[in-house]
JSON list of C-alpha atoms in Angstrom, two decimals:
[
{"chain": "A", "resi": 1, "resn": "UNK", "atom": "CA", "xyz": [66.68, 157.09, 148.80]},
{"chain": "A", "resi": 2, "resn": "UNK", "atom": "CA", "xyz": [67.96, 157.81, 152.45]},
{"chain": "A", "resi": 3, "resn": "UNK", "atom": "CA", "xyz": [65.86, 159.90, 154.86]},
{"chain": "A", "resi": 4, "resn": "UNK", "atom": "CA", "xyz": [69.38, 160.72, 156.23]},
{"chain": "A", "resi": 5, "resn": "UNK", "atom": "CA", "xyz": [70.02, 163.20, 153.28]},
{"chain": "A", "resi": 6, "resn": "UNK", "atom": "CA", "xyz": [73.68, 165.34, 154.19]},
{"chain": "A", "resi": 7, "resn": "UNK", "atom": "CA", "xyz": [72.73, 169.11, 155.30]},
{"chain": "A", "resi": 8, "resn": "UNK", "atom": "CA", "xyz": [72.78, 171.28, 151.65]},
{"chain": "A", "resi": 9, "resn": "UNK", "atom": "CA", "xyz": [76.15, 173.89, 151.48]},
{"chain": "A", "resi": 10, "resn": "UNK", "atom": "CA", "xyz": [73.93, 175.52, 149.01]},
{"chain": "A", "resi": 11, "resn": "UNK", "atom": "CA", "xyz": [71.50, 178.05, 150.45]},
{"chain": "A", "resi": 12, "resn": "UNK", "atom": "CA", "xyz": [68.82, 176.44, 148.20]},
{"chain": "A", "resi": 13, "resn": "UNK", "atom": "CA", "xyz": [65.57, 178.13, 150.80]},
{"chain": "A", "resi": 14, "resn": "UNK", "atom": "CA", "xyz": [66.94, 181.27, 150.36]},
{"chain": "A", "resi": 15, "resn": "UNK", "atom": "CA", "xyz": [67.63, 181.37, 147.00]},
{"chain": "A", "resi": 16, "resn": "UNK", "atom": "CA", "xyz": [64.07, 180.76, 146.47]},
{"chain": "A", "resi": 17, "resn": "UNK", "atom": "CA", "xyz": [62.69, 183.21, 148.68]},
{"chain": "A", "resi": 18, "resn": "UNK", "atom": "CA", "xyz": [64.98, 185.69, 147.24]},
{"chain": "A", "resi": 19, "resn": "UNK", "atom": "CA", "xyz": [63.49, 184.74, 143.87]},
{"chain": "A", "resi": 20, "resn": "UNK", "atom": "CA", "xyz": [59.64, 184.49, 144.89]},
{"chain": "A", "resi": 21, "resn": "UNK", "atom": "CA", "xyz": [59.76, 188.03, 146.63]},
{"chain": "A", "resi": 22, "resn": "UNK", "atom": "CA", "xyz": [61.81, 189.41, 143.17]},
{"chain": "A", "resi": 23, "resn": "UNK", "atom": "CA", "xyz": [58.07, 188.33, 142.26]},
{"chain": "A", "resi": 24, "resn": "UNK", "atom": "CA", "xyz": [55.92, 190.75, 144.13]},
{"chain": "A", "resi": 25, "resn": "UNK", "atom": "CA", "xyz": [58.64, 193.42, 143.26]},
{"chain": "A", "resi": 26, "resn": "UNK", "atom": "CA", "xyz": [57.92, 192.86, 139.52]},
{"chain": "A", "resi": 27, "resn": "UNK", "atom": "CA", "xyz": [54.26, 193.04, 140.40]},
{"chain": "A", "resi": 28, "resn": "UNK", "atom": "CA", "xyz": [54.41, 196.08, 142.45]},
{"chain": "A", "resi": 29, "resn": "UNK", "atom": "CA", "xyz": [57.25, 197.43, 139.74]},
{"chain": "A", "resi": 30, "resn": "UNK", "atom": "CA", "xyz": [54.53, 197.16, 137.37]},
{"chain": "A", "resi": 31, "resn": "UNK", "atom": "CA", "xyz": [51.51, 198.33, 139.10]},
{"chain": "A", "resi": 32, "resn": "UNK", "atom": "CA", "xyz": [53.25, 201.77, 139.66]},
{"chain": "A", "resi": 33, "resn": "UNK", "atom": "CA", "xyz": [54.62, 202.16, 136.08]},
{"chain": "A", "resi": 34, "resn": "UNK", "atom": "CA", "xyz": [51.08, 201.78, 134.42]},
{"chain": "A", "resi": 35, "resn": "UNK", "atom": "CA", "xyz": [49.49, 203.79, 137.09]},
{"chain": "A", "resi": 36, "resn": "UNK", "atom": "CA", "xyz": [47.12, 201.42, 139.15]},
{"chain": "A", "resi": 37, "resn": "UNK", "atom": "CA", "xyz": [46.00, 198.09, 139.33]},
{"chain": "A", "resi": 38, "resn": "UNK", "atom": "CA", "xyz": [44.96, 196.12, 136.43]},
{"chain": "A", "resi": 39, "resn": "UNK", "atom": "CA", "xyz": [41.45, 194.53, 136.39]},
{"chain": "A", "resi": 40, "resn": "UNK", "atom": "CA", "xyz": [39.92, 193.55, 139.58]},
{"chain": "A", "resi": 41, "resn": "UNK", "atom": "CA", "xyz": [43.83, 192.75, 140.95]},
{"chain": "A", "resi": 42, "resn": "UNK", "atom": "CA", "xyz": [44.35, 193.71, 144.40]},
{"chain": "A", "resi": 43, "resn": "UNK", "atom": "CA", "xyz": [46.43, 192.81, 147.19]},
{"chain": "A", "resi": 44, "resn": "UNK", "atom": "CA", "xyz": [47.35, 191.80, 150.65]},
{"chain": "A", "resi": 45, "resn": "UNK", "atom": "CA", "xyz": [50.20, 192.52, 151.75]},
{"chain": "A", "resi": 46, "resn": "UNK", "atom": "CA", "xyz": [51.55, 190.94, 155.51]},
{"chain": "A", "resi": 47, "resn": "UNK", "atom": "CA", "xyz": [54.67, 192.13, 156.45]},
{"chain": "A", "resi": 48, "resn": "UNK", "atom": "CA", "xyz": [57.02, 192.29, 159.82]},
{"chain": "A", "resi": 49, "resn": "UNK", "atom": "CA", "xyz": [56.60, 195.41, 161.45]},
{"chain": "A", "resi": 50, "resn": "UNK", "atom": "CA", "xyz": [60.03, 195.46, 163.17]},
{"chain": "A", "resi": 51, "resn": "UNK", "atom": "CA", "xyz": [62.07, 193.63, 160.58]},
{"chain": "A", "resi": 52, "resn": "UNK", "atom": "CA", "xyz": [64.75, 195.62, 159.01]},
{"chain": "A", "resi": 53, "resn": "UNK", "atom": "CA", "xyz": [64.31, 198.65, 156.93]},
{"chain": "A", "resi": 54, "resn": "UNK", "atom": "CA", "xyz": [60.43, 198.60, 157.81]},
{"chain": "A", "resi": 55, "resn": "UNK", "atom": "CA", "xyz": [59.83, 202.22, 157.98]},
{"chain": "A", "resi": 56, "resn": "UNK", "atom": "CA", "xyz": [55.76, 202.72, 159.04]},
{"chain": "A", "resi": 57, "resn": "UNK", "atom": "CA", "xyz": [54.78, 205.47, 161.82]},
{"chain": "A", "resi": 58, "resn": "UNK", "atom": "CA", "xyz": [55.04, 204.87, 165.46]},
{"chain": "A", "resi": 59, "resn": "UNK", "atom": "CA", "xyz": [51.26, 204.53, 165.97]},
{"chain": "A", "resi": 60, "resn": "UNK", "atom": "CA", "xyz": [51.00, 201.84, 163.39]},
{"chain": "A", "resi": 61, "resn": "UNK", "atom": "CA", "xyz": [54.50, 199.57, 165.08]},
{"chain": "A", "resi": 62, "resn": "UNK", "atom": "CA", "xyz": [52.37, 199.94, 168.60]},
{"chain": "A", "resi": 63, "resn": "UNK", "atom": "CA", "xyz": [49.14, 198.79, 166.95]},
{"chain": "A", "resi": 64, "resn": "UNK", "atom": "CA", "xyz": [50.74, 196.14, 165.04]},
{"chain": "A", "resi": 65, "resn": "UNK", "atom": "CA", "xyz": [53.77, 194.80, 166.76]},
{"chain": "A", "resi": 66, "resn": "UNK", "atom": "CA", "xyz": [54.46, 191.93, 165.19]},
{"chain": "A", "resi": 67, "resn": "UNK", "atom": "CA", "xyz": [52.92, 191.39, 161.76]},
{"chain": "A", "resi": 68, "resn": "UNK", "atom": "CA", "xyz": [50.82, 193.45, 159.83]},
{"chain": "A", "resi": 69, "resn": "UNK", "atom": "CA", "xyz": [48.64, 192.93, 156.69]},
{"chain": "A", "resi": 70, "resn": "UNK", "atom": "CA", "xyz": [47.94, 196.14, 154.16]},
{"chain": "A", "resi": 71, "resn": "UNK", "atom": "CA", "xyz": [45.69, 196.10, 150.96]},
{"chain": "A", "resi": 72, "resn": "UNK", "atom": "CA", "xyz": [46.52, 197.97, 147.89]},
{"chain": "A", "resi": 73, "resn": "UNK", "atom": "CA", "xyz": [43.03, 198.41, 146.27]},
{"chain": "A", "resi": 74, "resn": "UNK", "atom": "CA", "xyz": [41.54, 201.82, 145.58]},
{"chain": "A", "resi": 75, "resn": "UNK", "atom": "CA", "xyz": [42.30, 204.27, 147.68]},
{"chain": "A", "resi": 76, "resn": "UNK", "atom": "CA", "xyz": [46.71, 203.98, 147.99]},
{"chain": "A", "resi": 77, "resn": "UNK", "atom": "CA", "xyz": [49.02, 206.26, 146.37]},
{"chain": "A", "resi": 78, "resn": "UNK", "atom": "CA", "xyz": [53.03, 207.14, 145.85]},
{"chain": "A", "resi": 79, "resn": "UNK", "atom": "CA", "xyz": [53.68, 203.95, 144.83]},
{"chain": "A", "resi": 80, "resn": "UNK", "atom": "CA", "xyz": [57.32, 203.63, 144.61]},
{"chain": "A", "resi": 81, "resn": "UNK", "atom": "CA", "xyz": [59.09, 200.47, 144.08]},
{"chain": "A", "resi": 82, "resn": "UNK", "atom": "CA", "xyz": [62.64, 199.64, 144.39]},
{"chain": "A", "resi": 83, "resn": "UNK", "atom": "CA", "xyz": [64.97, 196.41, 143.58]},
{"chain": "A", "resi": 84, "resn": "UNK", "atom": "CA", "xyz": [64.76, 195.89, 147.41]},
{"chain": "A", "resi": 85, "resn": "UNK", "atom": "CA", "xyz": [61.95, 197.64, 149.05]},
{"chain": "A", "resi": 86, "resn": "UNK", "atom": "CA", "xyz": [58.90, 199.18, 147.80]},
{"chain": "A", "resi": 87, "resn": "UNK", "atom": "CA", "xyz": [56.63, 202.78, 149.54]},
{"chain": "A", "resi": 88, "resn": "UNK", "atom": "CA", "xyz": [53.28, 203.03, 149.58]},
{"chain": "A", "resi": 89, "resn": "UNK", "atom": "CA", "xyz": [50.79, 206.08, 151.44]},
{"chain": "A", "resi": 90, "resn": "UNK", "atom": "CA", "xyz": [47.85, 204.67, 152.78]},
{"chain": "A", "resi": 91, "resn": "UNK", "atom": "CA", "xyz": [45.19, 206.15, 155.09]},
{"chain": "A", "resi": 92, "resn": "UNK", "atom": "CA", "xyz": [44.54, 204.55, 158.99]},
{"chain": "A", "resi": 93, "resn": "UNK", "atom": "CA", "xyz": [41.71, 206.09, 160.89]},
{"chain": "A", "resi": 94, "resn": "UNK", "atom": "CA", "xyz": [41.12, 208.65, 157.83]},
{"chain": "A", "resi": 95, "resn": "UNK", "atom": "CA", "xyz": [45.12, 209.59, 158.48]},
{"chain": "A", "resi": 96, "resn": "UNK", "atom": "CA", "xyz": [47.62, 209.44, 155.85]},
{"chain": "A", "resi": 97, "resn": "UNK", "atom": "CA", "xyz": [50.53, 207.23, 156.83]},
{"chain": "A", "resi": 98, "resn": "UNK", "atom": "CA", "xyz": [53.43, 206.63, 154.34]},
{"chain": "A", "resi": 99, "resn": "UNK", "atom": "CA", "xyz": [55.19, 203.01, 154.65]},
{"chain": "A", "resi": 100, "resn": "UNK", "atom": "CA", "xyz": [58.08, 201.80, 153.38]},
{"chain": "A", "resi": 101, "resn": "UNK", "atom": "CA", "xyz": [58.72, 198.17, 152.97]},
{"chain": "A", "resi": 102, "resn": "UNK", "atom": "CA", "xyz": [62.12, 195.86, 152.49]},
{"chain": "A", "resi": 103, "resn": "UNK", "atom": "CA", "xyz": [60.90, 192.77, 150.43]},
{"chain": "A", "resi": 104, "resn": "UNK", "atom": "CA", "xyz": [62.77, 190.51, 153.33]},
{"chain": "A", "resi": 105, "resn": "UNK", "atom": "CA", "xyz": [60.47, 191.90, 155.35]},
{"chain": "A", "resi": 106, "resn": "UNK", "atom": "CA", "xyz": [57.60, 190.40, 153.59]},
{"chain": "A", "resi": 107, "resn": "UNK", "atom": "CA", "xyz": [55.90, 187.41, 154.90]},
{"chain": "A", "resi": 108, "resn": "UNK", "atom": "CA", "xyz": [52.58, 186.25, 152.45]},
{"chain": "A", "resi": 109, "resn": "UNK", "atom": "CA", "xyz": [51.35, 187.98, 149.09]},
{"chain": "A", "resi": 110, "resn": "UNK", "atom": "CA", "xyz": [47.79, 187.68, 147.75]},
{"chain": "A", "resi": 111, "resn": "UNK", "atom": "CA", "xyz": [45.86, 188.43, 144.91]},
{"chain": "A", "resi": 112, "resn": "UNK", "atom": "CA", "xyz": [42.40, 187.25, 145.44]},
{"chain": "A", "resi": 113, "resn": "UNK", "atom": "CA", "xyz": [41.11, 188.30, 141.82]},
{"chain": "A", "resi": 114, "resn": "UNK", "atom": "CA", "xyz": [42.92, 185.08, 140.41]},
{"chain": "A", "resi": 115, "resn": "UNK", "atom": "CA", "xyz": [43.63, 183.37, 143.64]},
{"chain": "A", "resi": 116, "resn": "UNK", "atom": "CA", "xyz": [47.22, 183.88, 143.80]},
{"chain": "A", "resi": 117, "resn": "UNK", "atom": "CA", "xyz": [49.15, 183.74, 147.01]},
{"chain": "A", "resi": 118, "resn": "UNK", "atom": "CA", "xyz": [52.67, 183.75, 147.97]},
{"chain": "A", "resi": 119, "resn": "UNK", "atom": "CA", "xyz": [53.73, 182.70, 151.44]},
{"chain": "A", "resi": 120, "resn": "UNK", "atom": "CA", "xyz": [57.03, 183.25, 152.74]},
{"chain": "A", "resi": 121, "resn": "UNK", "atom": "CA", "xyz": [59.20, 181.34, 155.56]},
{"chain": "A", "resi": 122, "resn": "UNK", "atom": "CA", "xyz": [59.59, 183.57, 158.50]},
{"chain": "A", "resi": 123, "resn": "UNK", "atom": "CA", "xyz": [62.93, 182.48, 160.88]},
{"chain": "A", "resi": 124, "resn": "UNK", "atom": "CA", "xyz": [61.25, 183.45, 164.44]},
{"chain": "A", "resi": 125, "resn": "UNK", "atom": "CA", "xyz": [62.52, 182.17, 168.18]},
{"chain": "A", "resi": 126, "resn": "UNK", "atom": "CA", "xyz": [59.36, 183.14, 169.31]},
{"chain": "A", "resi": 127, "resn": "UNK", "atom": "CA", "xyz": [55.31, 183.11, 168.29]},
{"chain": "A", "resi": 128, "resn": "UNK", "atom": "CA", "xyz": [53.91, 186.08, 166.92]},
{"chain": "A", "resi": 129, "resn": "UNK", "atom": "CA", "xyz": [51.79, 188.34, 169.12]},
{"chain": "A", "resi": 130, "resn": "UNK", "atom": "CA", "xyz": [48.42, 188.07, 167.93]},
{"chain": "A", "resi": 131, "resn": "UNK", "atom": "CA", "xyz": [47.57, 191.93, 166.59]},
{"chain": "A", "resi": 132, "resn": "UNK", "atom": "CA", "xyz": [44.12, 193.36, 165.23]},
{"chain": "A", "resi": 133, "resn": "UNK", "atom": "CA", "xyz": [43.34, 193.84, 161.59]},
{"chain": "A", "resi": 134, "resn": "UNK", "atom": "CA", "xyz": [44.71, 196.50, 159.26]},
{"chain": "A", "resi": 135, "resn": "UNK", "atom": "CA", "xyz": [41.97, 199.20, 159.22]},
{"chain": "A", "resi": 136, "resn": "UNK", "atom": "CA", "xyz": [42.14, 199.87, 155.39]},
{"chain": "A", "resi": 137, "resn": "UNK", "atom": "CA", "xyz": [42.06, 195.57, 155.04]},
{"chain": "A", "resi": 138, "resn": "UNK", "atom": "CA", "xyz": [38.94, 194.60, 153.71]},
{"chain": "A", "resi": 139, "resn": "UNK", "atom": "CA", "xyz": [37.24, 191.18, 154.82]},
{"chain": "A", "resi": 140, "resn": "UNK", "atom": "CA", "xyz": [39.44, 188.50, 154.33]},
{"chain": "A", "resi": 141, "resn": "UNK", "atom": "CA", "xyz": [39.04, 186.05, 151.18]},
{"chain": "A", "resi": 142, "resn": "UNK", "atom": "CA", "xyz": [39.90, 182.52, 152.67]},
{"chain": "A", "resi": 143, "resn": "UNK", "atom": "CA", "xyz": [42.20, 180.39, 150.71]},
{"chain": "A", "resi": 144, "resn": "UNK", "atom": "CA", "xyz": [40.56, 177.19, 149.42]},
{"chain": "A", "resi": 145, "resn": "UNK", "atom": "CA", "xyz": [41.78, 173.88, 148.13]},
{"chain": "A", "resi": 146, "resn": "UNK", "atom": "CA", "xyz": [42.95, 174.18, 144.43]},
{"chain": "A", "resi": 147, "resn": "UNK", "atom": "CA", "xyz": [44.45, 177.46, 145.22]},
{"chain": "A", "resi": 148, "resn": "UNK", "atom": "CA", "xyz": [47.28, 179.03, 143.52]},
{"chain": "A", "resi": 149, "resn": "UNK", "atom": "CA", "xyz": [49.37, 179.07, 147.13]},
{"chain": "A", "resi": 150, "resn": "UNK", "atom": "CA", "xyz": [53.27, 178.58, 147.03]},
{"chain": "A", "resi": 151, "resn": "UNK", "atom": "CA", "xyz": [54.46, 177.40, 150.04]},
{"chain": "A", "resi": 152, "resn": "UNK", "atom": "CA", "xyz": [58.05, 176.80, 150.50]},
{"chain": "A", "resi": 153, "resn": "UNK", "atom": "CA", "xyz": [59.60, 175.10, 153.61]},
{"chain": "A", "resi": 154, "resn": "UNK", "atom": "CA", "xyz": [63.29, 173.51, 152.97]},
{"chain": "A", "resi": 155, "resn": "UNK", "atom": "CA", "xyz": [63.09, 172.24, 156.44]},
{"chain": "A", "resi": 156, "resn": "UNK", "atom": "CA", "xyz": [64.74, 168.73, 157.16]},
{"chain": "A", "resi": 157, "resn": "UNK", "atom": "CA", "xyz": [63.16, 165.03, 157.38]},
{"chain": "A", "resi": 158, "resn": "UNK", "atom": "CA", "xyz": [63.06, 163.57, 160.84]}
]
């Protein structure tokens, strides 16, 4: 085989994204039809606070922005999930804040009952400002070797 493979006309790295963040919409679909989380499931959720769509109060986009991890665990309600986006109330501070979330705008995943974690390719011209933790976040599980992580990077040989 050639490392000088011809560029792809087929948007294979999207395609898969598309198809790994249709994931956490199933999830999330589910989640809010039975009523709460299953088990000992919850997650962490890092999304882009200025992408697209991302609707989350003023006070939260200062705070955060960049990037911004939320956990849905035990205390999160109006769960509503879309084919594209998903809402979810959460409290800050002991204040209510309602977000609402475009999948695109979604940039990791993780269930740390079963070790499960989705990561997702972020196109950026510039580094991420570094930002502090969500206050509803609990401490964060770290990811060991063996994990369940899907990484996917279409990027080219050199």
């Amino acid at each position: 085989m050639s490392d000088d493979l011809p560029d792809s006309l087929i948007p294979y790295d999207e395609i898969v994204q598309e198809a790994l963040r249709a994931v956490v919409g199933r999830v999330l679909g589910e989640v809010q039809q039975s009523g709460g989380l299953p088990g000992a499931h919850h997650f962490y959720i890092t999304f882009k606070t200025q992408a697209p769509g991302v609707d989350i109060p003023r006070h939260l986009v200062e705070r955060f922005p960049d990037e911004m991890t939320i956990v849905l665990q035990n205390k999160f309600w109006d769960l509503k999930v879309s084919d594209d986006a998903f809402g979810v109330s959460l409290t800050f501070n002991q204040l209510a804040a309602h977000l609402y979330i475009p999948f695109a705008a979604i940039t990791a995943f993780v269930d740390p009952a079963v070790n499960f974690a989705l990561q997702f390719q972020v196109q950026s011209d510039t580094a991420p400002e570094p930002h502090e933790e969500a206050e509803n976040d609990v401490p964060q599980v770290a990811t060991e070797d063996g994990s369940n992580v899907v990484t996917v990077d279409f990027g080219k040989k050199k």
